[in-house]
Amino acid sequence: GEDVEQSLFLSVREGDSSVINCTYTDSSSTYLYWYKQEPGAGLQLLTYIFSNMDMKQDQRLTVLLNKKDKHLSLRIADTQTGDSAIYFCAGLSGGSYIPTFGRGTSLIVHP
Amino acid sequence: ETGVTQTPRHLVMGMTNKKSLKCEQHLGHNAMYWYKQSAKKPLELMFVYNFKEQTENNSVPSRFSPECPNSSHLFLHLHTLQPEDSALYLCASSQALAGGPNEQFFGPGTRLTVL
């Protein structure tokens, strides 16, 4: 099955770019996801990328996928204090219908 | 109501109590999930229902009992819990267990404390 790893914390200054990294183990993964969890809330899907793509951009968010290294990243441009949250990476193994989640990266944005 | 709702938002119970968590989705989805979120641990999948049929029980202790009376409602019945069961319980739904990205939509969770 899939195993997803990500660092636990990231601290950035407001206005800078944030890059959150994730590695996964299953080379047959079909979809990879980024979810955001704000305090006191459930997870919210931010974006996902299909495995035949290597980049996806959506406004301030850029997802990069390196299939060779099984590495996924989420770049947030012009990070704001409202971006402070926990970001979860998840992967969907080939043949599975339910994604496997990482432990989440706490993003702290300071003035 | 829109999206996925969960009640109650907070619950404190003793180890001998019986309580139930409720989840309702207003998205017309056919798959529903229970997850447990504990501090410093990965999100743990507990149960999955697809078109009201349970398709996954991830070795969850029998003191947790799910119920899915229809595709819009999901319950988690709790009985004789342990303090280590204290966690945030998240409900999610998706269109169905089928090919494609299977985007999951989460509720806000129930914060459970077992004394």
XYZ file of N, CA and C in Angstrom:
678
model
N 0.813 -1.201 0.000
C 0.000 0.000 0.000
C 0.849 1.255 0.000
N 0.171 2.375 0.008
C 0.822 3.678 -0.056
C 1.299 4.101 1.332
N 2.456 4.765 1.370
C 2.934 5.419 2.578
C 3.303 6.841 2.185
N 2.852 7.819 2.967
C 3.047 9.228 2.618
C 3.767 9.918 3.770
N 4.853 10.625 3.454
C 5.641 11.297 4.476
C 5.728 12.785 4.175
N 5.653 13.598 5.216
C 5.844 15.024 5.054
C 6.404 15.589 6.352
N 7.125 16.691 6.245
C 7.691 17.310 7.433
C 6.555 17.910 8.259
N 6.791 18.058 9.564
C 5.706 18.419 10.469
C 5.462 19.921 10.565
N 6.508 20.734 10.360
C 6.346 22.168 10.571
C 7.041 22.962 9.468
N 6.466 24.144 9.172
C 7.093 25.095 8.275
C 6.696 26.487 8.756
N 7.680 27.364 8.881
C 7.409 28.730 9.305
C 7.887 29.678 8.217
N 7.032 30.622 7.805
C 7.403 31.574 6.754
C 6.941 32.971 7.154
N 7.551 33.940 6.482
C 7.144 35.328 6.725
C 6.028 35.694 5.743
N 5.115 36.493 6.203
C 4.013 36.956 5.356
C 4.553 37.606 4.087
N 3.974 37.231 2.959
C 4.417 37.767 1.680
C 5.428 36.891 0.952
N 6.108 36.021 1.688
C 7.052 35.083 1.053
C 6.287 33.922 0.438
N 7.015 33.101 -0.326
C 6.438 31.860 -0.839
C 6.673 30.738 0.167
N 5.703 29.837 0.248
C 5.840 28.645 1.092
C 5.942 27.443 0.167
N 6.786 26.508 0.528
C 6.864 25.253 -0.218
C 6.746 24.105 0.779
N 5.710 23.326 0.616
C 5.469 22.167 1.480
C 5.746 20.918 0.656
N 6.569 20.045 1.205
C 7.017 18.861 0.474
C 6.420 17.578 1.022
N 6.355 16.594 0.148
C 5.750 15.319 0.500
C 6.422 14.236 -0.348
N 6.652 13.068 0.241
C 7.117 11.922 -0.540
C 6.136 10.776 -0.350
N 6.039 9.950 -1.367
C 5.133 8.805 -1.310
C 5.879 7.586 -1.828
N 5.314 6.417 -1.582
C 6.081 5.199 -1.880
C 5.546 4.420 -3.073
N 4.269 4.562 -3.388
C 3.658 3.701 -4.403
C 3.786 4.332 -5.791
N 4.618 3.720 -6.625
C 4.848 4.278 -7.963
C 3.612 4.152 -8.855
N 2.614 3.354 -8.429
C 1.397 3.222 -9.237
C 0.324 4.215 -8.806
N 0.680 5.160 -7.932
C -0.311 6.153 -7.481
C -0.894 6.885 -8.674
N -2.208 7.036 -8.668
C -2.890 7.662 -9.795
C -3.170 9.135 -9.541
N -3.602 9.473 -8.330
C -3.897 10.851 -7.975
C -3.155 11.211 -6.698
N -2.719 12.458 -6.632
C -2.095 12.982 -5.418
C -2.786 14.284 -5.063
N -2.996 14.496 -3.772
C -3.882 15.553 -3.299
C -3.178 16.429 -2.266
N -3.675 17.656 -2.178
C -3.342 18.527 -1.053
C -4.648 18.978 -0.396
N -4.716 18.737 0.918
C -5.843 19.184 1.725
C -5.338 20.206 2.741
N -6.251 21.093 3.160
C -5.935 22.110 4.159
C -6.895 21.952 5.334
N -6.367 22.025 6.558
C -7.207 21.969 7.734
C -6.950 23.187 8.609
N -7.949 24.038 8.721
C -7.849 25.193 9.603
C -8.279 24.787 11.012
N -7.884 25.546 12.023
C -8.230 25.194 13.408
C -9.727 25.020 13.581
N -10.103 23.917 14.228
C -11.509 23.670 14.523
C -12.337 23.246 13.333
N -11.687 22.891 12.240
C -12.423 22.533 11.021
C -11.965 21.190 10.487
N -12.724 20.665 9.544
C -12.326 19.445 8.868
C -11.347 19.746 7.750
N -10.997 18.719 6.995
C -10.055 18.899 5.884
C -10.805 19.419 4.659
N -10.138 20.319 3.938
C -10.722 20.897 2.737
C -9.778 20.595 1.572
N -10.321 19.997 0.514
C -9.483 19.697 -0.645
C -9.071 21.001 -1.325
N -7.751 21.196 -1.472
C -7.238 22.379 -2.161
C -7.087 22.113 -3.648
N -6.440 20.995 -3.947
C -6.161 20.663 -5.329
C -5.696 19.213 -5.406
N -5.747 18.660 -6.599
C -5.165 17.339 -6.808
C -4.526 17.320 -8.191
N -3.636 16.358 -8.380
C -2.951 16.240 -9.654
C -2.983 14.793 -10.094
N -3.222 14.581 -11.360
C -3.222 13.243 -11.916
C -1.780 12.862 -12.235
N -1.480 11.587 -12.146
C -0.095 11.146 -12.220
C 0.560 11.358 -13.584
N -0.221 11.658 -14.626
C 0.406 11.888 -15.936
C 0.771 13.367 -16.141
N 0.560 14.169 -15.079
C 0.922 15.585 -15.134
C 2.145 15.801 -14.258
N 2.902 16.846 -14.535
C 4.001 17.156 -13.626
C 3.839 18.522 -12.958
N 2.837 19.287 -13.394
C 2.596 20.568 -12.755
C 1.127 20.946 -12.905
N 0.633 21.608 -11.869
C -0.722 22.144 -11.934
C -0.731 23.462 -11.173
N -1.305 24.494 -11.788
C -1.338 25.796 -11.132
C -2.779 26.245 -10.965
N -3.066 26.809 -9.816
C -4.404 27.316 -9.528
C -4.244 28.548 -8.660
N -4.309 29.712 -9.278
C -4.142 31.003 -8.612
C -2.815 31.019 -7.844
N -2.827 31.114 -6.514
C -1.550 31.207 -5.785
C -0.908 29.858 -5.535
N -1.589 28.793 -5.899
C -1.094 27.440 -5.613
C -0.458 26.818 -6.843
N 0.722 26.227 -6.647
C 1.387 25.465 -7.707
C 1.767 24.109 -7.142
N 1.337 23.056 -7.819
C 1.682 21.692 -7.420
C 2.700 21.160 -8.418
N 3.781 20.601 -7.892
C 4.790 19.965 -8.732
C 4.872 18.490 -8.374
N 4.904 17.658 -9.388
C 4.993 16.213 -9.177
C 6.221 15.678 -9.895
N 7.082 15.024 -9.140
C 8.261 14.358 -9.693
C 8.055 12.865 -9.477
N 7.602 12.186 -10.531
C 7.256 10.760 -10.379
C 8.487 9.907 -10.179
N 9.587 10.317 -10.771
C 10.818 9.524 -10.647
C 11.238 9.447 -9.181
N 11.169 10.588 -8.497
C 11.571 10.634 -7.096
C 10.403 10.426 -6.152
N 9.212 10.248 -6.685
C 7.985 10.114 -5.882
C 7.891 11.280 -4.897
N 7.954 12.478 -5.436
C 7.980 13.689 -4.636
C 6.917 14.642 -5.138
N 6.156 15.175 -4.205
C 5.085 16.120 -4.496
C 5.332 17.376 -3.679
N 5.102 18.524 -4.267
C 5.233 19.757 -3.490
C 4.064 20.695 -3.767
N 3.809 21.528 -2.781
C 2.782 22.557 -2.893
C 3.446 23.891 -2.616
N 3.407 24.781 -3.595
C 3.950 26.116 -3.413
C 2.788 27.102 -3.278
N 2.850 27.915 -2.230
C 1.852 28.959 -2.022
C 2.574 30.286 -2.216
N 2.176 31.026 -3.230
C 2.804 32.323 -3.493
C 2.173 33.384 -2.588
N 2.992 34.395 -2.230
C 2.500 35.530 -1.445
C 1.694 35.044 -0.229
N 2.343 34.248 0.606
C 1.664 33.616 1.740
C 1.084 34.659 2.691
N -0.145 34.432 3.105
C -0.852 35.334 4.006
C -1.108 34.657 5.356
N -1.431 35.456 6.361
C -1.688 34.871 7.685
C -2.869 33.899 7.629
N -3.810 34.139 6.730
C -4.938 33.232 6.571
C -4.565 31.875 5.999
N -3.332 31.752 5.517
C -2.861 30.449 5.015
C -2.340 29.574 6.147
N -2.218 30.128 7.349
C -1.772 29.325 8.494
C -2.780 28.199 8.732
N -2.296 26.979 8.679
C -3.165 25.801 8.779
C -2.274 24.563 8.738
N -2.914 23.408 8.803
C -2.193 22.150 8.579
C -2.498 21.689 7.164
N -1.455 21.327 6.420
C -1.602 20.896 5.036
C -1.285 19.403 4.945
N -2.223 18.660 4.408
C -2.080 17.214 4.286
C -1.855 16.837 2.833
N -0.870 16.010 2.637
C -0.623 15.368 1.358
C -1.302 14.007 1.395
N -1.861 13.561 0.284
C -2.494 12.241 0.230
C -2.249 11.644 -1.152
N -2.183 10.322 -1.184
C -1.973 9.635 -2.450
C -2.970 8.511 -2.619
N -3.374 8.286 -3.860
C -4.317 7.219 -4.182
C -3.577 6.152 -4.970
N -3.415 4.990 -4.346
C -2.713 3.889 -5.012
C -3.537 3.366 -6.177
N -2.840 2.873 -7.203
C -3.533 2.250 -8.310
C -4.360 1.077 -7.813
N -5.610 0.991 -8.217
C -6.475 -0.093 -7.779
C -7.213 0.192 -6.489
N -6.899 1.301 -5.839
C -7.586 1.682 -4.599
C -8.527 2.845 -4.875
N -9.521 2.993 -4.014
C -10.452 4.106 -4.146
C -10.316 5.117 -3.018
N -9.492 4.791 -2.017
C -9.415 5.622 -0.819
C -7.985 6.100 -0.640
N -7.770 7.410 -0.570
C -6.407 7.922 -0.453
C -5.793 7.639 0.919
N -4.467 7.594 0.939
C -3.690 7.501 2.173
C -3.140 8.875 2.485
N -3.309 9.308 3.728
C -2.904 10.650 4.122
C -1.568 10.638 4.855
N -0.810 11.719 4.688
C 0.366 11.958 5.513
C -0.053 12.534 6.853
N 0.963 12.827 7.706
C 0.665 13.331 9.044
C 0.306 14.809 9.062
N 0.551 15.499 7.975
C 0.230 16.925 7.921
C 1.423 17.804 8.269
N 1.518 18.937 7.601
C 2.551 19.952 7.859
C 1.867 21.192 8.401
N 2.262 21.607 9.596
C 1.712 22.846 10.166
C 2.443 24.032 9.575
N 1.736 24.873 8.851
C 2.309 26.082 8.267
C 1.989 27.248 9.186
N 3.040 27.921 9.636
C 2.880 29.096 10.500
C 3.367 30.302 9.712
N 2.506 31.290 9.566
C 2.847 32.504 8.828
C 2.947 33.648 9.829
N 4.114 34.266 9.905
C 4.299 35.355 10.854
C 4.553 36.667 10.121
N 4.164 37.778 10.767
C 4.284 39.087 10.107
C 5.746 39.441 9.823
N -28.661 23.776 5.180
C -27.352 23.188 5.469
C -26.686 22.766 4.165
N -25.399 22.999 4.084
C -24.668 22.590 2.898
C -23.481 21.742 3.304
N -22.957 20.979 2.354
C -21.744 20.232 2.622
C -21.993 19.069 3.567
N -21.031 18.861 4.460
C -21.089 17.744 5.407
C -21.185 18.326 6.811
N -22.202 17.926 7.543
C -22.376 18.413 8.908
C -22.202 17.277 9.894
N -21.713 17.615 11.077
C -21.517 16.626 12.131
C -22.051 17.171 13.448
N -22.713 16.308 14.191
C -23.186 16.668 15.532
C -22.928 15.505 16.485
N -22.638 15.797 17.756
C -22.308 17.131 18.262
C -20.905 17.558 17.835
N -20.564 18.796 18.046
C -19.211 19.256 17.729
C -18.237 18.880 18.840
N -18.732 18.816 20.045
C -17.904 18.431 21.198
C -18.690 17.426 22.038
N -17.982 16.445 22.585
C -18.628 15.427 23.411
C -17.655 14.980 24.487
N -18.127 15.008 25.721
C -17.357 14.472 26.844
C -18.159 13.313 27.414
N -17.519 12.174 27.542
C -18.243 11.017 28.054
C -17.376 10.179 28.982
N -18.039 9.506 29.891
C -17.345 8.581 30.770
C -17.171 7.248 30.075
N -16.347 6.411 30.643
C -16.023 5.132 30.000
C -17.214 4.181 29.952
N -18.218 4.412 30.793
C -19.358 3.489 30.792
C -20.547 4.015 29.992
N -20.420 5.226 29.451
C -21.539 5.820 28.708
C -21.716 5.188 27.338
N -22.921 5.409 26.797
C -23.180 5.100 25.385
C -23.603 6.397 24.718
N -22.961 6.720 23.619
C -23.306 7.931 22.877
C -23.207 7.634 21.387
N -23.736 8.551 20.584
C -23.651 8.400 19.133
C -23.217 9.705 18.484
N -22.394 9.571 17.455
C -22.023 10.703 16.613
C -22.837 10.607 15.327
N -23.235 11.779 14.844
C -24.055 11.810 13.634
C -23.361 12.614 12.545
N -23.489 12.143 11.327
C -22.948 12.838 10.164
C -24.031 12.871 9.098
N -24.155 14.006 8.425
C -25.117 14.139 7.334
C -24.452 14.876 6.186
N -24.625 14.350 4.980
C -24.060 15.048 3.815
C -25.207 15.480 2.896
N -25.058 16.696 2.373
C -26.096 17.320 1.536
C -25.580 17.477 0.102
N -24.705 16.567 -0.313
C -24.015 16.683 -1.589
C -24.461 15.654 -2.611
N -25.385 14.783 -2.223
C -25.834 13.742 -3.142
C -24.809 12.651 -3.364
N -23.896 12.490 -2.433
C -22.843 11.484 -2.555
C -23.331 10.103 -2.140
N -22.548 9.092 -2.513
C -22.921 7.719 -2.202
C -21.907 6.985 -1.326
N -20.774 7.600 -1.064
C -19.765 6.984 -0.202
C -19.569 7.869 1.019
N -19.466 7.236 2.190
C -19.252 7.979 3.426
C -18.192 7.269 4.260
N -17.470 8.056 5.051
C -16.288 7.559 5.760
C -16.274 8.098 7.192
N -15.704 7.296 8.099
C -15.313 7.782 9.418
C -13.790 7.708 9.526
N -13.203 8.813 9.998
C -11.776 8.884 10.272
C -11.574 9.290 11.734
N -10.444 8.841 12.293
C -10.022 9.290 13.619
C -8.760 10.113 13.446
N -8.755 11.307 14.038
C -7.577 12.165 13.972
C -7.068 12.415 15.386
N -5.884 11.849 15.677
C -5.243 12.045 16.978
C -4.004 12.886 16.772
N -3.610 13.579 17.832
C -2.421 14.420 17.761
C -1.198 13.565 17.417
N -0.386 14.060 16.514
C 0.891 13.455 16.165
C 0.780 12.083 15.505
N -0.403 11.734 15.008
C -0.576 10.469 14.289
C -1.211 10.749 12.946
N -0.962 9.897 11.977
C -1.641 10.093 10.683
C -3.143 9.913 10.831
N -3.871 10.485 9.894
C -5.313 10.296 9.853
C -5.617 8.805 9.700
N -6.482 8.279 10.581
C -6.767 6.846 10.561
C -8.152 6.605 9.982
N -8.203 5.858 8.886
C -9.488 5.467 8.311
C -10.100 4.389 9.199
N -11.380 4.579 9.550
C -12.057 3.598 10.423
C -13.020 2.744 9.611
N -13.991 3.383 8.987
C -15.047 2.662 8.274
C -15.362 3.381 6.962
N -15.803 2.571 5.982
C -16.234 3.119 4.706
C -17.541 2.461 4.310
N -18.460 3.270 3.827
C -19.715 2.776 3.273
C -19.845 3.274 1.844
N -20.310 2.379 0.978
C -20.562 2.743 -0.410
C -21.969 2.267 -0.745
N -22.839 3.185 -1.120
C -24.245 2.856 -1.366
C -24.821 2.061 -0.190
N -24.596 2.536 1.013
C -25.097 2.013 2.291
C -24.468 0.686 2.700
N -23.583 0.124 1.915
C -22.942 -1.134 2.270
C -21.543 -0.858 2.834
N -21.240 -1.498 3.962
C -19.909 -1.301 4.535
C -18.872 -2.026 3.694
N -17.872 -1.311 3.249
C -16.840 -1.908 2.408
C -15.496 -1.996 3.119
N -15.362 -1.308 4.232
C -14.080 -1.333 4.920
C -14.292 -1.171 6.417
N -13.627 -2.031 7.169
C -13.539 -1.905 8.626
C -12.073 -2.094 8.936
N -11.429 -1.003 9.283
C -9.974 -1.017 9.388
C -9.512 -1.505 10.762
N -9.916 -2.736 11.110
C -9.526 -3.334 12.404
C -9.900 -2.431 13.570
N -11.108 -1.896 13.513
C -11.574 -0.986 14.561
C -12.186 -1.819 15.700
N -11.859 -1.476 16.958
C -12.441 -2.220 18.087
C -13.962 -2.183 18.070
N -14.565 -3.227 18.594
C -16.022 -3.368 18.535
C -16.757 -2.351 19.409
N -16.038 -1.599 20.237
C -16.706 -0.556 21.016
C -17.134 0.624 20.117
N -16.672 0.613 18.868
C -17.130 1.558 17.848
C -18.022 0.785 16.874
N -19.253 1.265 16.702
C -20.188 0.562 15.835
C -20.800 1.548 14.848
N -20.532 1.389 13.551
C -21.083 2.318 12.583
C -22.479 1.889 12.122
N -23.196 2.877 11.604
C -24.510 2.600 11.033
C -24.736 3.575 9.892
N -25.212 3.056 8.764
C -25.468 3.901 7.601
C -26.866 3.581 7.078
N -27.893 4.259 7.582
C -29.267 3.926 7.189
C -29.611 4.325 5.757
N -28.936 5.329 5.235
C -29.128 5.755 3.844
C -27.870 6.490 3.403
N -27.789 6.841 2.138
C -26.546 7.418 1.611
C -26.233 8.798 2.177
N -27.191 9.428 2.845
C -26.967 10.781 3.352
C -26.555 10.820 4.819
N -26.770 9.737 5.533
C -26.552 9.743 6.984
C -25.591 8.625 7.395
N -24.749 8.979 8.352
C -23.794 8.027 8.900
C -23.711 8.272 10.403
N -23.744 7.185 11.161
C -23.648 7.289 12.614
C -22.441 6.485 13.090
N -21.922 6.902 14.243
C -20.900 6.119 14.926
C -21.355 5.970 16.370
N -21.730 4.740 16.721
C -22.201 4.456 18.070
C -21.018 4.076 18.951
N -20.979 4.694 20.122
C -19.830 4.549 21.019
C -20.263 3.876 22.316
N -19.493 2.917 22.771
C -19.882 2.151 23.971
C -18.629 1.691 24.703
N -18.574 1.982 25.995
C -17.437 1.612 26.870
C -16.102 1.972 26.245
N -15.942 3.243 25.949
C -14.701 3.713 25.345
C -13.591 3.831 26.378
N -12.375 3.980 25.862
C -11.185 4.135 26.683
C -10.644 5.553 26.535
N -9.880 6.041 27.498
C -9.325 7.402 27.367
C -8.519 7.597 26.082
N -7.868 6.549 25.600
C -7.063 6.682 24.367
C -7.931 6.844 23.120
N -9.249 6.718 23.280
C -10.162 6.963 22.163
C -10.470 8.449 22.001
N -10.010 9.257 22.930
C -10.196 10.706 22.816
C -9.480 11.196 21.559
N -10.209 11.902 20.711
C -9.661 12.334 19.418
C -10.703 13.192 18.714
N -10.333 13.661 17.539
C -11.288 14.326 16.642
C -11.782 13.273 15.660
N -13.092 13.089 15.599
C -13.672 12.111 14.678
C -14.262 12.869 13.498
N -13.726 12.548 12.325
C -14.109 13.241 11.103
C -14.942 12.332 10.219
N -15.983 12.904 9.685
C -16.804 12.228 8.698
C -16.485 12.845 7.338
N -16.519 12.041 6.303
C -16.300 12.545 4.945
C -17.239 11.838 3.993
N -17.450 12.448 2.836
C -18.236 11.798 1.794
C -17.560 12.041 0.454
N -17.887 11.180 -0.500
C -17.418 11.359 -1.876
C -18.478 10.796 -2.805
N -18.333 11.071 -4.079
C -19.351 10.673 -5.036
C -19.653 9.180 -4.924
N -18.648 8.359 -4.998
C -18.790 6.915 -4.858
C -17.401 6.302 -4.931
N -17.285 5.054 -4.514
C -16.019 4.336 -4.661
C -15.956 3.821 -6.089
N -15.340 4.612 -6.942
C -15.253 4.267 -8.360
C -14.000 4.919 -8.908
N -13.731 4.706 -10.174
C -12.556 5.309 -10.771
C -12.612 6.814 -10.744
N -11.460 7.447 -10.837
C -11.422 8.905 -10.811
C -10.804 9.402 -9.526
N -10.758 10.694 -9.335
C -10.046 11.249 -8.182
C -10.715 11.003 -6.837
N -11.976 10.632 -6.809
C -12.685 10.350 -5.553
C -12.454 11.454 -4.520
N -12.781 12.681 -4.914
C -12.579 13.805 -4.005
C -13.440 13.647 -2.762
N -12.823 13.776 -1.616
C -13.531 13.639 -0.353
C -13.854 15.015 0.222
N -15.060 15.116 0.768
C -15.499 16.340 1.424
C -15.699 16.012 2.899
N -15.046 16.792 3.750
C -15.036 16.501 5.177
C -15.982 17.401 5.955
N -16.531 16.839 7.036
C -17.243 17.638 8.011
C -16.269 18.277 8.978
N -16.778 19.108 9.908
C -15.899 19.824 10.843
C -15.381 18.954 11.983
N -15.975 17.766 12.153
C -15.481 16.855 13.180
C -16.226 16.967 14.497
N -16.140 15.902 15.275
C -16.608 15.888 16.666
C -15.397 15.679 17.549
N -15.169 16.628 18.443
C -14.046 16.491 19.402
C -14.543 15.662 20.576
N -14.024 14.444 20.704
C -14.461 13.515 21.746
C -13.424 13.440 22.849
N -13.886 13.577 24.073
C -13.032 13.399 25.246
C -13.636 12.305 26.109
N -12.843 11.281 26.389
C -13.296 10.163 27.226
C -12.592 10.269 28.580
N -13.388 10.385 29.619
C -12.815 10.559 30.964
C -12.700 9.227 31.685
